[in-house]
Each structure stands twice: as structure tokens, then as C-alpha cells.
Coordinates of C-alpha atoms in Angstrom, one line a residue:
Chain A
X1 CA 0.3 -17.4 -26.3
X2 CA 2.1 -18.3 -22.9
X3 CA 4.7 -15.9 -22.5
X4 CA 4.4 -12.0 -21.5
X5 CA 6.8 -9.0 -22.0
X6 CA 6.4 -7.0 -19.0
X7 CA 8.4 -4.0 -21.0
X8 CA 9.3 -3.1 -24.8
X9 CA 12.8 -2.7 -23.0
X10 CA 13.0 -6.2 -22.1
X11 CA 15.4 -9.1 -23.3
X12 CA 13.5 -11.6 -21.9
X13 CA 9.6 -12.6 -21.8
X14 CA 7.5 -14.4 -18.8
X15 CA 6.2 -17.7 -18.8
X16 CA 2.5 -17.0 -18.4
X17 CA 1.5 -20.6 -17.7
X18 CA 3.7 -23.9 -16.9
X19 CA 5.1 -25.5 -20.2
X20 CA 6.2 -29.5 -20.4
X21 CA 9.6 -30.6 -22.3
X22 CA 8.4 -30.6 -26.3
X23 CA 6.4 -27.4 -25.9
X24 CA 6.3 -25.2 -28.5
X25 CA 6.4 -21.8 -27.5
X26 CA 6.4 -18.7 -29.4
X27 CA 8.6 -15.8 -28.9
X28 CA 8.3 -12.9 -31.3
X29 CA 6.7 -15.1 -33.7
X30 CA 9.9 -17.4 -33.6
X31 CA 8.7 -21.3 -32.4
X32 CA 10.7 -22.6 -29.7
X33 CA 10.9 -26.3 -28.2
X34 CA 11.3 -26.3 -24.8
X35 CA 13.7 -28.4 -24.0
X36 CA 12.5 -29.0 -20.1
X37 CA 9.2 -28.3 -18.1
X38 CA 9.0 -25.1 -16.8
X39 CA 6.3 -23.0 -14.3
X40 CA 5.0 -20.0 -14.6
X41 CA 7.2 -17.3 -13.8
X42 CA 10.0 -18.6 -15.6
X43 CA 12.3 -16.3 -17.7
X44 CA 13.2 -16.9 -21.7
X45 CA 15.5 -15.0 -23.6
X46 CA 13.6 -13.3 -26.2
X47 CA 16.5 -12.4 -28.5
X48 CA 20.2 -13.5 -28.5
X49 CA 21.9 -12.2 -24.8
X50 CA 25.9 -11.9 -24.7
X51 CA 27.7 -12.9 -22.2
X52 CA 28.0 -9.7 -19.5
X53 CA 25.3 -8.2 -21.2
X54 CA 22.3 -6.9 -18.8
X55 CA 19.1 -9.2 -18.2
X56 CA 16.6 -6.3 -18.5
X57 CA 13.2 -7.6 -16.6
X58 CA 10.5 -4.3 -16.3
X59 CA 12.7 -2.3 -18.5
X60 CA 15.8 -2.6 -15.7
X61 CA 18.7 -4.5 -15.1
X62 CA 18.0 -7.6 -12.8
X63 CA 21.3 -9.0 -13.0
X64 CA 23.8 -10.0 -15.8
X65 CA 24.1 -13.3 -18.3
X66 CA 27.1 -15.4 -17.1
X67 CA 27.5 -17.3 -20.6
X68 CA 26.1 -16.4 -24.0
X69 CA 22.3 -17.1 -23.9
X70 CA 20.6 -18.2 -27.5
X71 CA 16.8 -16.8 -27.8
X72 CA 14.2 -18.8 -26.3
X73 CA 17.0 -20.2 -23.5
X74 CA 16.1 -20.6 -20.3
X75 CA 17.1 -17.3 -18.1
X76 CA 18.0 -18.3 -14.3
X77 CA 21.0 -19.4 -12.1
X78 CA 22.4 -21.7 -14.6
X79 CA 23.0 -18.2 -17.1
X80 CA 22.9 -15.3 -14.6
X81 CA 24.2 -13.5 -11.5
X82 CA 22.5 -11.0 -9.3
X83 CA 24.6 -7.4 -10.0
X84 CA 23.3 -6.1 -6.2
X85 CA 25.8 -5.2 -3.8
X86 CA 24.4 -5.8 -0.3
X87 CA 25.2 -2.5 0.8
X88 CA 24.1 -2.8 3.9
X89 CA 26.7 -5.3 5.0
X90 CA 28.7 -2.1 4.5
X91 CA 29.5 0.7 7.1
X92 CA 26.4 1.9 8.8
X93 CA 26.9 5.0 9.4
X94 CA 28.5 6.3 6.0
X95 CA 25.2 4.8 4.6
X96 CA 23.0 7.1 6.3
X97 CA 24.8 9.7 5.5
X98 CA 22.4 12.3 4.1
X99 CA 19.4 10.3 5.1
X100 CA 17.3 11.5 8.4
Chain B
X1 CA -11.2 21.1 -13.9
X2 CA -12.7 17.9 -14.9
X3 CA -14.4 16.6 -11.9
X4 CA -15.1 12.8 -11.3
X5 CA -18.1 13.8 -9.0
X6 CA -19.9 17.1 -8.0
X7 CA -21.0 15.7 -4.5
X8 CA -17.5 15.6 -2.8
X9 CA -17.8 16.3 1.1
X10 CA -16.2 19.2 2.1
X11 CA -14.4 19.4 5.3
X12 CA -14.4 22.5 7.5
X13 CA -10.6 22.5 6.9
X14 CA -10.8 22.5 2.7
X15 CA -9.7 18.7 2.2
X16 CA -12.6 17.0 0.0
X17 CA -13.9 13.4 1.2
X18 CA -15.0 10.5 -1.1
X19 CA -17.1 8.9 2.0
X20 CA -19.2 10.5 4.7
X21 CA -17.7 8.4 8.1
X22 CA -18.5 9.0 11.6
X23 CA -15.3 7.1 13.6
X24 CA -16.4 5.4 17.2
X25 CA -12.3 5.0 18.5
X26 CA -11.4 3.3 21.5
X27 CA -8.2 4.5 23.2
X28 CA -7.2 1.3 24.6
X29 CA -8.5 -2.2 24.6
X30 CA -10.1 -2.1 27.9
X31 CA -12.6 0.2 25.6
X32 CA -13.2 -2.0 22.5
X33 CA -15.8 -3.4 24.0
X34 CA -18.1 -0.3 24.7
X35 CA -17.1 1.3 21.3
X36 CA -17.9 -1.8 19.4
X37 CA -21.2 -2.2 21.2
X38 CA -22.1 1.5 20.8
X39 CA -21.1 1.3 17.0
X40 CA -22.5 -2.2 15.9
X41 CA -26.2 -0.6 15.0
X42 CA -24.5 1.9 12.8
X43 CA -22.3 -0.6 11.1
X44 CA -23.7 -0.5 7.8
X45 CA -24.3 3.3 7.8
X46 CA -20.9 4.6 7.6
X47 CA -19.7 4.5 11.2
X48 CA -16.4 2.5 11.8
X49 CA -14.6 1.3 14.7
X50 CA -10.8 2.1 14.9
X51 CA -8.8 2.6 18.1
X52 CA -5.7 1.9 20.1
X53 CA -4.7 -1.0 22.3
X54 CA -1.9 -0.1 24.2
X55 CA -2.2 1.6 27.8
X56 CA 1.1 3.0 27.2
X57 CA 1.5 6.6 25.4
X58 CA 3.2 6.4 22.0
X59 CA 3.8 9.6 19.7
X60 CA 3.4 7.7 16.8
X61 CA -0.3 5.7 17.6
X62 CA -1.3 9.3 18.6
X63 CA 0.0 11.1 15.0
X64 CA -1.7 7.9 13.9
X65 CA -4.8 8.7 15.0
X66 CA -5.1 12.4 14.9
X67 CA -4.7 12.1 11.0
X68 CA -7.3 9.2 11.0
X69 CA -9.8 11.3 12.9
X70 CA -9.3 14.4 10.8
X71 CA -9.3 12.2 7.5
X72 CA -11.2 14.0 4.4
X73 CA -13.5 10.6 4.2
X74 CA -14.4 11.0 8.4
X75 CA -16.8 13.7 9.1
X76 CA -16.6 13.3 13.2
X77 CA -15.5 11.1 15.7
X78 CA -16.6 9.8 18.9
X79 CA -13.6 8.9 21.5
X80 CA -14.2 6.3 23.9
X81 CA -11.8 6.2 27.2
X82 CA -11.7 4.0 29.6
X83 CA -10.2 7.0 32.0
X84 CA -7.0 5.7 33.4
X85 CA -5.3 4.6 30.3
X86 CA -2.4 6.9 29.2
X87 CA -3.3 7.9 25.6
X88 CA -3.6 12.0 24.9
X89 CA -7.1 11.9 25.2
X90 CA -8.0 15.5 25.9
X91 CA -5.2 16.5 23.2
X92 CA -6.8 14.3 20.6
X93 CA -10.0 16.2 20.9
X94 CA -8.9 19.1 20.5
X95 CA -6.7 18.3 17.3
X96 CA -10.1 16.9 15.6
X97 CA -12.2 19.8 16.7
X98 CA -9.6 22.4 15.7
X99 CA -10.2 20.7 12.4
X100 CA -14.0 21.6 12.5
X101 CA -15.1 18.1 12.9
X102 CA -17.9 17.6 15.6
X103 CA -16.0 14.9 17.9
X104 CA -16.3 14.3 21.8
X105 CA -15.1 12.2 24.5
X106 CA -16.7 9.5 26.5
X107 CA -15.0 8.0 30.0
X108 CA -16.1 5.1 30.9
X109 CA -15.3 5.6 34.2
X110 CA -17.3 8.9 34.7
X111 CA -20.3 7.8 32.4
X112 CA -21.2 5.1 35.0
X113 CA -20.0 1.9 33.4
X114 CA -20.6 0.0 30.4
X115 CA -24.6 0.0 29.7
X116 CA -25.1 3.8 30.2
X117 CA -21.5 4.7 28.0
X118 CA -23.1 2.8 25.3
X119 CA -26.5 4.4 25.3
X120 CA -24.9 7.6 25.4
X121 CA -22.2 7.1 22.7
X122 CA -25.0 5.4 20.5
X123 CA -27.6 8.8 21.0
X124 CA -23.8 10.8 19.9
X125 CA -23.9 9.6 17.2
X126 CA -27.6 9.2 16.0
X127 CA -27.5 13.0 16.1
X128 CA -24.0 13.8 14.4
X129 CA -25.3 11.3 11.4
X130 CA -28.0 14.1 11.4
X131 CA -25.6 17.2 11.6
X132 CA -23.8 15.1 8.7
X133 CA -26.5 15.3 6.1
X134 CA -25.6 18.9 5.8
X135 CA -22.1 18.2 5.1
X136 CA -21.3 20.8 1.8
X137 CA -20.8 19.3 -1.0
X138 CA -19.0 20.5 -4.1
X139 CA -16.9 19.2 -7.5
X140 CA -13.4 17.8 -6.7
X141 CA -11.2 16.6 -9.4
X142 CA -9.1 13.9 -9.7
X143 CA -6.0 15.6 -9.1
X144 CA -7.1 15.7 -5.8
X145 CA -7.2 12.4 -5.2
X146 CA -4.8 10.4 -2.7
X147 CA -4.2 6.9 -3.7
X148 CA -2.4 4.1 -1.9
X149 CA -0.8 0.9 -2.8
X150 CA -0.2 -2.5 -1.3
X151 CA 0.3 -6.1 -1.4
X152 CA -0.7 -9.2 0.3
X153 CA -0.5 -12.5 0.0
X154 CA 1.6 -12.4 -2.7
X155 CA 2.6 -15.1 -5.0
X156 CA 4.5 -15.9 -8.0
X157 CA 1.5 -14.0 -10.5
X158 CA 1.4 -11.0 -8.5
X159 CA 4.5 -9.3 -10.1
X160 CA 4.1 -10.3 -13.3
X161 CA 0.4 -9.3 -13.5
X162 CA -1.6 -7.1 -10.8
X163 CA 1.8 -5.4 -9.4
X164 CA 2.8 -3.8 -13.1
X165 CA -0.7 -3.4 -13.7
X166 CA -1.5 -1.1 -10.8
X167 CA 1.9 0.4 -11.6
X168 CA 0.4 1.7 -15.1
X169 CA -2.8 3.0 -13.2
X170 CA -0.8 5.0 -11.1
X171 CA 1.2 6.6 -13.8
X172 CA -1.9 7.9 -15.4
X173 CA -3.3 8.8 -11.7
X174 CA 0.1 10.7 -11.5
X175 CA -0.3 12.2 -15.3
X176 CA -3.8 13.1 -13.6
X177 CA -1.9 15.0 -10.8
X178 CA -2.9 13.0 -8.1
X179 CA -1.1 11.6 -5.0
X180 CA 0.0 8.4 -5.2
X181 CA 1.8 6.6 -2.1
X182 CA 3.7 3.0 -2.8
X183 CA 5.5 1.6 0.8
X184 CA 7.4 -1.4 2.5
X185 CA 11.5 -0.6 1.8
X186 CA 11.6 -3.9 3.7
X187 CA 10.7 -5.1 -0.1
X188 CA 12.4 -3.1 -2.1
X189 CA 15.9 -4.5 -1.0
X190 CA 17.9 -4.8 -4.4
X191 CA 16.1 -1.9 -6.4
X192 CA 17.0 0.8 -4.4
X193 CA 19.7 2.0 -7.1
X194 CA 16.8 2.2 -9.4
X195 CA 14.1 3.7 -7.2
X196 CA 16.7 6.6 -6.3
X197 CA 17.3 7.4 -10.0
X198 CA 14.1 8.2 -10.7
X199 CA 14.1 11.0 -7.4
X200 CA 13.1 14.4 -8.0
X201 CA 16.9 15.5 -6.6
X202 CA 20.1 13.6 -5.8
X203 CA 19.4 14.8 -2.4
X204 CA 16.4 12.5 -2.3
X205 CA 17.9 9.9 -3.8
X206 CA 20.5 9.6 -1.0
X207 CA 17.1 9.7 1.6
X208 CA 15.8 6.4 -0.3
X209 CA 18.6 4.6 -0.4
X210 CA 18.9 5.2 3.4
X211 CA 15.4 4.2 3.8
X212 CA 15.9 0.9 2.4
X213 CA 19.3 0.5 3.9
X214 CA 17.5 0.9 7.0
X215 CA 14.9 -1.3 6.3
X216 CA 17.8 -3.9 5.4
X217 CA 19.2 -3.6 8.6
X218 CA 15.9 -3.8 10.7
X219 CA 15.0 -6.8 9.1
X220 CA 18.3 -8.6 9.8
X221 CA 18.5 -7.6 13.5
X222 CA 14.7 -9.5 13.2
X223 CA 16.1 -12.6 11.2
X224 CA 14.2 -11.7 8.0
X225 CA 16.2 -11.9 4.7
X226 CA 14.2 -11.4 1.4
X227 CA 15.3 -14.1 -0.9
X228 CA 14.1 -17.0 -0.1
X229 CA 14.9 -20.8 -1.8
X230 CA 11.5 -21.0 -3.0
X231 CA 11.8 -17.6 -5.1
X232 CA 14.4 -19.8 -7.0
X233 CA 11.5 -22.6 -7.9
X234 CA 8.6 -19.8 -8.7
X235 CA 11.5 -18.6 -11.5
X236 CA 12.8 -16.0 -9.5
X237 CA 16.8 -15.5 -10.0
X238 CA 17.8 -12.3 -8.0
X239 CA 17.1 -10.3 -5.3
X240 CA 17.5 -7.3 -7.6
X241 CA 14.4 -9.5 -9.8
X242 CA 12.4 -10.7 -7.0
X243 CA 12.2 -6.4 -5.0
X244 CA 11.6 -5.3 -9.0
X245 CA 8.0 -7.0 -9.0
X246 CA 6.8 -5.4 -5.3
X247 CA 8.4 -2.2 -6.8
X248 CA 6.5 -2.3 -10.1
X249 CA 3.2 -1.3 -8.6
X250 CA 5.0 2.5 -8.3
X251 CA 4.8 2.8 -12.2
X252 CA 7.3 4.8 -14.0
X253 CA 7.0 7.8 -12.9
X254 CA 9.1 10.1 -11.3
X255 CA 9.8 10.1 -7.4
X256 CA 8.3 13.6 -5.8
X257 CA 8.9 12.8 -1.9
X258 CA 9.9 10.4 1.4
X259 CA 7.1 10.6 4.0
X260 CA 6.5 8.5 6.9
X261 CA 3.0 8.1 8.5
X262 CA 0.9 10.7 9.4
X263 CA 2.6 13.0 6.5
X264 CA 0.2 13.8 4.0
X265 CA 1.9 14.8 0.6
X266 CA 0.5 19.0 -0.1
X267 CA 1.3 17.9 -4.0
X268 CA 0.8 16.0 -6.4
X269 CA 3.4 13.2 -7.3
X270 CA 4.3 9.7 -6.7
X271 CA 5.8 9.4 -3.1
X272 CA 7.7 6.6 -0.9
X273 CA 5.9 6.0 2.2
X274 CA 8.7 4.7 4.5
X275 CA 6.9 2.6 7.3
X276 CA 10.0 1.0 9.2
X277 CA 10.6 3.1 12.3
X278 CA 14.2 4.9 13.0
X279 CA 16.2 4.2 15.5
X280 CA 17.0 0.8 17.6
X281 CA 14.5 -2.2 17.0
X282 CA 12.1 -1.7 19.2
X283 CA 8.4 -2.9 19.7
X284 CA 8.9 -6.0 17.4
X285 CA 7.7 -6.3 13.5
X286 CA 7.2 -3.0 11.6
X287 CA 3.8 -3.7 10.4
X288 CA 2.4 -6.8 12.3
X289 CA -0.2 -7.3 9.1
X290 CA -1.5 -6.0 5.5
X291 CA -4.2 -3.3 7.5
X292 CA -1.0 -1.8 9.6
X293 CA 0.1 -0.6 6.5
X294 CA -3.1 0.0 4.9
X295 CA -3.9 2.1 7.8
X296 CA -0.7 3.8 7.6
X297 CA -1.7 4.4 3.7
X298 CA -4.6 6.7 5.1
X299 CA -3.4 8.1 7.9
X300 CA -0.8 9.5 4.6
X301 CA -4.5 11.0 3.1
X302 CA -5.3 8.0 1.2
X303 CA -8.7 8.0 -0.3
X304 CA -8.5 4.7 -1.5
X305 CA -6.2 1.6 -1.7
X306 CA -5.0 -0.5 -4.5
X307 CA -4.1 -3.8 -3.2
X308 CA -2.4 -6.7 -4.5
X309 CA -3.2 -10.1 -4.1
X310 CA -2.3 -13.5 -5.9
X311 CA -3.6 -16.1 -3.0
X312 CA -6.4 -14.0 -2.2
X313 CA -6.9 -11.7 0.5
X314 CA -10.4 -10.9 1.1
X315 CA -9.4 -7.5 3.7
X316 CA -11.0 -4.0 3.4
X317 CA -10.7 -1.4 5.7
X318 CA -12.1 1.6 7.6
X319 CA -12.5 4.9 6.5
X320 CA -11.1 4.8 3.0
X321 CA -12.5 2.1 0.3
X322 CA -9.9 -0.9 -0.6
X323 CA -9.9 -2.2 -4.9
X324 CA -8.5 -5.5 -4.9
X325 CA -6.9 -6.5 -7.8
X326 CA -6.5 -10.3 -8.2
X327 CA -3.1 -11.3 -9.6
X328 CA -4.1 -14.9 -10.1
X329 CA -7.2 -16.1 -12.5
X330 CA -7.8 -19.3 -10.7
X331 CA -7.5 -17.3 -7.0
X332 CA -10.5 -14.8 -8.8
X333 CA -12.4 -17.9 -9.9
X334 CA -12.3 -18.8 -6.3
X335 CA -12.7 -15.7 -4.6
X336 CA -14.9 -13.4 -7.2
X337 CA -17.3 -12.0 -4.8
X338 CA -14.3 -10.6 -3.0
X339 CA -12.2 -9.5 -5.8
X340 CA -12.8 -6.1 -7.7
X341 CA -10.5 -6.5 -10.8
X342 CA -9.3 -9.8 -12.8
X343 CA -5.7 -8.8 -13.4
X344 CA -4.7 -12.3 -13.6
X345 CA -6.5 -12.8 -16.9
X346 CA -3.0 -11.4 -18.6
X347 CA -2.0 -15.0 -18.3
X348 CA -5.0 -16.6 -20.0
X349 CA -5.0 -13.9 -23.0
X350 CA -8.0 -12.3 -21.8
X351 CA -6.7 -8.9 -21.7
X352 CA -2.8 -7.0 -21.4
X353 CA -0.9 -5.5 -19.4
X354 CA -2.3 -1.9 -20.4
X355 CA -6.0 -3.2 -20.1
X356 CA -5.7 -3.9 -16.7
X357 CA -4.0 -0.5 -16.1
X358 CA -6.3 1.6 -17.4
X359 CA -9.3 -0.4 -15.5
X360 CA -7.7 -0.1 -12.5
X361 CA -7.5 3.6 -13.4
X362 CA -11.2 3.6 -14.1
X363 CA -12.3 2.2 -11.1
X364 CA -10.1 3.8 -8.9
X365 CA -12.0 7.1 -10.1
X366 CA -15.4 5.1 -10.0
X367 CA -15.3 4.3 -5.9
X368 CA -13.8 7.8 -5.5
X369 CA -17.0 8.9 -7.0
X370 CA -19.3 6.3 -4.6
X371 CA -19.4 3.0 -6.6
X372 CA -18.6 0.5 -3.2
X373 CA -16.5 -1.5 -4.0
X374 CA -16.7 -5.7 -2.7
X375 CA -14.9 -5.2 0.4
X376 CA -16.9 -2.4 1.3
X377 CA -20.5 -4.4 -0.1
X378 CA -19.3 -6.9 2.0
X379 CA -18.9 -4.9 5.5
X380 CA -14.9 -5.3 5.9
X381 CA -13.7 -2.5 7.8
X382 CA -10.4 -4.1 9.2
X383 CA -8.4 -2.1 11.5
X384 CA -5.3 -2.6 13.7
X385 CA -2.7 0.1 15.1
X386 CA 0.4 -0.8 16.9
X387 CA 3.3 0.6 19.0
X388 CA 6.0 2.2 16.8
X389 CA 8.6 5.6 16.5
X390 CA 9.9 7.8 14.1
X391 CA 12.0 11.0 13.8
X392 CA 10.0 14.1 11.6
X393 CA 11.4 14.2 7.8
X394 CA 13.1 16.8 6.3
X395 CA 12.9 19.3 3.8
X396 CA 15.0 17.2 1.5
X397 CA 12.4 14.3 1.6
X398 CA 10.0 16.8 -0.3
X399 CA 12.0 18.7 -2.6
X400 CA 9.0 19.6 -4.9
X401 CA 7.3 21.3 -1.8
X402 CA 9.9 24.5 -2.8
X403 CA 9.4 25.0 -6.7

């Protein structure tokens, strides 16, 4: 086993150790062939993820897929955005509005 | 009430103590030297050295230290002047002895210089470690437990194994009514619209949003950003991803209350410590190292510290215990004699998620019981304290405080 779902929420599972192009991997008892090398840390889908649809990592969104994603895909810049505003480019003062 | 020990010490002002520790503290630098030299015999029998550098008064070093010195785990403190420095000295004392804690004051300057000081200081404390033994001591449960979290050298195992991991020990610390205290908005830029939807109120979801806003804008003015190129190669995508696994040690439970150091939480609850001071950047880096903010974790009541660590940080601290847990399995093949639990052992299939949580859990209870734990075995009592300001919080960063 060499991935890990860090929530039951999750579409997408953790590489656990680094895996070389030809790899099989399994994802909810599904095989995969990796079709690159990969580290650790690395992000697979775990199911099929529309495009728009949420990238759920610890049971939250961390950003949104930018294309369809099949399962067992590689999940990073190539098929997702960030969804944070940097809101504190914005207006100070409105932002501390409320806070002490 | 299910206690995890019956031998608890009982301080003269009801809090319960997991450790028995006389503190020697120096009040500027030009006083390390004869604290350190009058508590070096005593240095594996529960007397630590903490203290202040700066000749310079500060409110916050001196909140610092009045909440240090009337910690549950200290059971007196020595204070060693120099006699010209500008700390509070005289208020100090009387803050810790209003407590009910034997504590006094030696001045270098009136004491006749470094050799007699140190005699002096060390008889002090040979007979408060006497006037300790008879310290009462009773059941505490462990709902009355304050626990702390942080990480340190981090890497790309630590949120995928010991973060989450001490984030399922804290929800059953929480289920158990404990305190538990997560920190550093400076890493949670990107999950703050998650963190405040798990606050107790809207209102204090507004206050943590502003409190990483704040930390946002601190860091800028210091040339910090968060996300980094290299996040991109360890597999990280977003900022949003790469603040979630820092903010996963705080569990899933929900958020009681803001504080800033020195405020120790009156309930139980999971709570936000927000270290980055208000106002204009002044005095330089928020928290210079890991033990600033591990110091700042006690000063909060922390009896004990989680902390995080993928490339292996070997730090403890004074007055409360510190549990490594060791993100990365071959930094804990490395390291073992430093490291208290094997988290990274998720990524060899020795053990979950869940596993890990519920050791942590264990253990955390264990040391608050007395087991040491390999910081502690191995005499680390790190301590640093810096220059830094803050305006009091409100009543809406502790909404639970009314109900």
C-alpha cells in the first residue's frame, strides 16, 4: 500500500512513498499504472473529479479541478487552481473590522 | 471523575501541576550567568532556568513571565536581578507570591557580587526543594489538562502524518474536556475561511479571520510569503493545501476561543493562540524560534506540548514536558532516542492515521501522570523570551466563557 486517505471525505489519496513511471498502485482496490515518477506527497484522484468540482484534501476544499480528472490521475497545477482569495491584498481596515 | 493520577500538585491558588519545578529566572542577561551557576547543581532535580534578556521594560516579557512563574507545574521561583536593569522586579514578586508560591529576589548588586549571589540563591533553593516535598497532592482528571501544539522543522511527511495525527489526539483530548491550544496564523494563511466556520459564534469567526489577516500583513511588511516553489516539488498545489496540513494538528473539533499569551483558557475547548503582536511591526520576527512559541504555549497553562517534527527536532523545554511526534520514519530511525512517538510509520503500513491518534492521546495522559518523556530523560529544558506587544482580547474572543 503506498497511498493514504487523510479523510473518508476525500477525492483524492497521498502518495505515502515515491512511485517510478510503470508502478502499479492501488486505489480503492482499482490498479493504476503510473504513468510518470512521482514523490511522496503527491496527490491522485481516487475517483472520477469533474471539471469545477472541489479537490477535497482533510475533508475540505483545497482548491478546484481545472479539466475533468480520471481516477488515479495525477492532482496538481496541471488539473487545479487554488480557490483562496488573498484577502489581505484587500482594504485593511474593513478587514479588521470586528477583530481587536 | 476519572483521574489519570492521584498525586497531582496542588497549588495554593487551586490550579493542579503535572511537575513539581522550582524556576531560577534571570531578569536580564547581565544575570544569566549567576542564575545559571546557582541552578546548574539542581539541574536534574526539577529546577529550571528561564529569564529575560532585554534591559528595556516590556509588558508583554513581564505578562510572560508572571504566568510562567505562577505556572501549575512551578512550585516557586527564585528572581535573580542584576539591580539596575529595568524589568518590574519588585512587581513580579509580588504577582508570584500573591499566588502562594514561595519566591524571592536576589540583587546582584546588593548581595556583594557574583560568588556570594550564587551561594545564596543555591542555599534558596536547597530549602524551598524541602518546603516542596509537602506540596498537597490530590486526583486531577484529564479534563483538567492544558495541552499545546506545535511544529518544527517541518517537511513534506509532517502534514500528511504527525500533524493529522496529533489533530485526532486532540479531538479526544477535547471529547475529554480538556484545553487544547493550536498557534502560528502566520501558517494558517489560506484556511482561515475554514478555521472560522468551525467558531463557537460568527462573532469569533470574524476575530480569526482578523487574526490571520494580520498575520498576512505582518509577514509581508517582513518579506515572508508562505508558498514557496519548493512546496510545488514536495506535491504541494495551493496555499489553501499547503496552511490545511499546519492546521490539521487542531483536529475537528469546534473552535471555543482567541487568546494571546499569557491568557489562560477558564474552559475547556479547542482554542487559537494568536502569537503575532498588534499593531506596527516592531521588534523584528514574531517568534525568533520553535521554544518562543512553546514558551508562549505555557505561559497559555500548557501542561504539556505536542510537537511536530519531520527533519527532527530534538528541543524540550522548561517547566512543562514536550512529546515529540516524528512525522518521518527514516528521521525516527535516525533520531529514536530523541523522538517519543513513530507517526511516520503511516507511510510504511505500520499503523493509521487513527493508531497514531489515539497513542498520542495515551501518552499525552501518561507524562501528565509522570512518565518523562525523551526530552525531558535527556535534560532539554530550552528557553528563550523576546521583546513583543499586544492589546488585551475581548469578550468576543471567548464567547463560551458566558453560557
Amino acid at each position: 500500500m503506498c497511498v493514504i486517505r487523510l479523510s473518508p471525505l476525500d477525492n483524492i489519496v497521498v502518495l505515502t512513498r515515491s512511485v517510478q513511471a510503470g508502478d502499479i498502485v492501488e486505489i480503492d482496490g482499482r490498479s493504476v499504472s503510473m504513468p510518470q515518477a512521482l514523490g511522496l506527497g503527491h496527490k491522485l484522484a481516487c475517483r472520477r473529479i469533474a471539471a469545477g468540482e472541489k479537490i477535497l484534501k482533510y475533508g475540505v476544499p483545497i482548491g478546484s479541478a481545472t479539466r475533468d480528472i480520471e481516477p488515479g490521475e495525477h492532482v496538481h497545477l496541471h488539473t487545479m487552481q487554488s480557490d483562496y482569495l488573498p484577502t489581505y491584498t484587500l482594504d485593511e481596515a474593513r478587514l479588521f473590522k470586528g477583530a481587536r | 471523575m476519572n483521574p489519570i493520577r492521584n498525586d497531582a500538585f496542588l497549588r495554593a491558588d487551586g490550579r493542579k501541576g503535572i511537575r513539581n519545578t522550582v524556576v531560577v529566572v534571570y531578569l536580564v542577561e547581565c544575570a544569566h550567568h549567576v542564575a545559571r551557576e546557582i541552578q546548574l547543581p539542581f539541574r536534574e532535580a526539577d529546577v529550571h532556568l528561564i529569564g529575560f534578556g532585554g534591559c528595556y521594560p516590556n509588558d508583554y516579557s513581564f505578562r510572560m513571565l508572571q504566568a510562567l512563574c505562577t505556572h501549575p507545574n512551578v512550585g516557586a521561583a527564585l528572581l535573580v536581578s542584576l539591580g539596575c536593569e529595568g524589568f518590574n522586579r519588585r512587581g513580579l514578586l509580588q504577582a508570584i507570591r500573591s499566588s502562594g508560591r514561595p519566591a524571592d529576589t536576589l540583587v546582584i548588586q546588593e548581595t556583594g557580587g557574583t560568588r556570594s549571589t550564587i551561594e545564596r540563591g543555591r542555599d534558596w533553593v536547597r530549602e524551598v526543594k524541602r518546603q516542596l516535598e509537602a506540596t498537597p497532592r490530590v486526583p486531577m482528571a484529564a479534563r483538567e489538562l492544558v495541552v499545546g501544539t506545535v511544529c518544527g522543522g517541518s517537511d513534506g511527511t509532517s502534514g500528511i502524518t504527525a500533524n493529522p495525527g496529533i489533530g485526532r489526539a486532540f479531538d479526544r483530548l477535547v471529547a475529554d474536556g480538556a484545553v487544547c491550544i493550536f498557534e502560528e496564523t502566520g501558517e494558517l494563511i489560506g484556511c482561515e475561511q475554514i478555521m472560522a466556520a468551525r467558531a463557537a459564534t460568527p462573532e469569533l469567526g470574524e476575530i480569526l479571520l482578523g487574526s490571520v489577516a494580520k498575520a498576512a500583513k505582518y509577514y509581508s511588511v517582513l518579506g515572508h510569503g508562505s508558498f514557496a516553489p519548493g512546496n510545488a516539488d514536495g506535491g504541494l498545489t495551493t496555499q489553501e493545501e499547503k496552511s490545511m496540513g499546519a492546521y490539521s494538528k487542531s483536529g475537528s473539533a469546534r473552535i471555543s476561543g482567541l487568546i494571546k499569551p499569557g491568557d489562560v483558557p477558564r474552559a475547556g475547548g479547542l482554542y487559537l493562540l494568536d502569537v503575532v503582536p498588534d499593531g506596527d511591526v516592531r521588534f523584528g520576527f514574531p517568534n525568533i524560534n520553535d521554544n518562543a512559541e512553546i514558551a508562549e504555549l505555557i505561559a497559555c497553562g500548557s501542561h504539556v506540548t505536542l510537537f511536530s517534527t519531520g527533519r527532527g527536532s530534538v528541543v524540550g523545554s522548561a517547566i512543562s514536558p514536550v512529546i515529540k511526534v516524528c512525522a518521518n520514519p527514516e528521521t525516527y530511525r535516525n533520531l529514536s532516542d530523541d523522538m517519543d512517538v513513530d507517526a511516520g510509520r503511516i507511510l510504511e503500513s505500520r499503523g493509521t492515521l487513527d493508531e497514531v491518534g489515539a497513542e498520542i492521546h495515551r501518552l499525552t495522559l501518561a507524562v501528565a501522570a509522570g512518565a518523562q518523556t525523551a526530552s525531558e530523560s535527556l535534560g532539554h529544558q530550552e528557553f528563550v523570551l523576546g521583546y513583543k506587544s499586544f492589546e488585551p482580547i475581548g469578550p468576543a474572543c471567548h464567547p463560551t466563557y458566558a453560557v
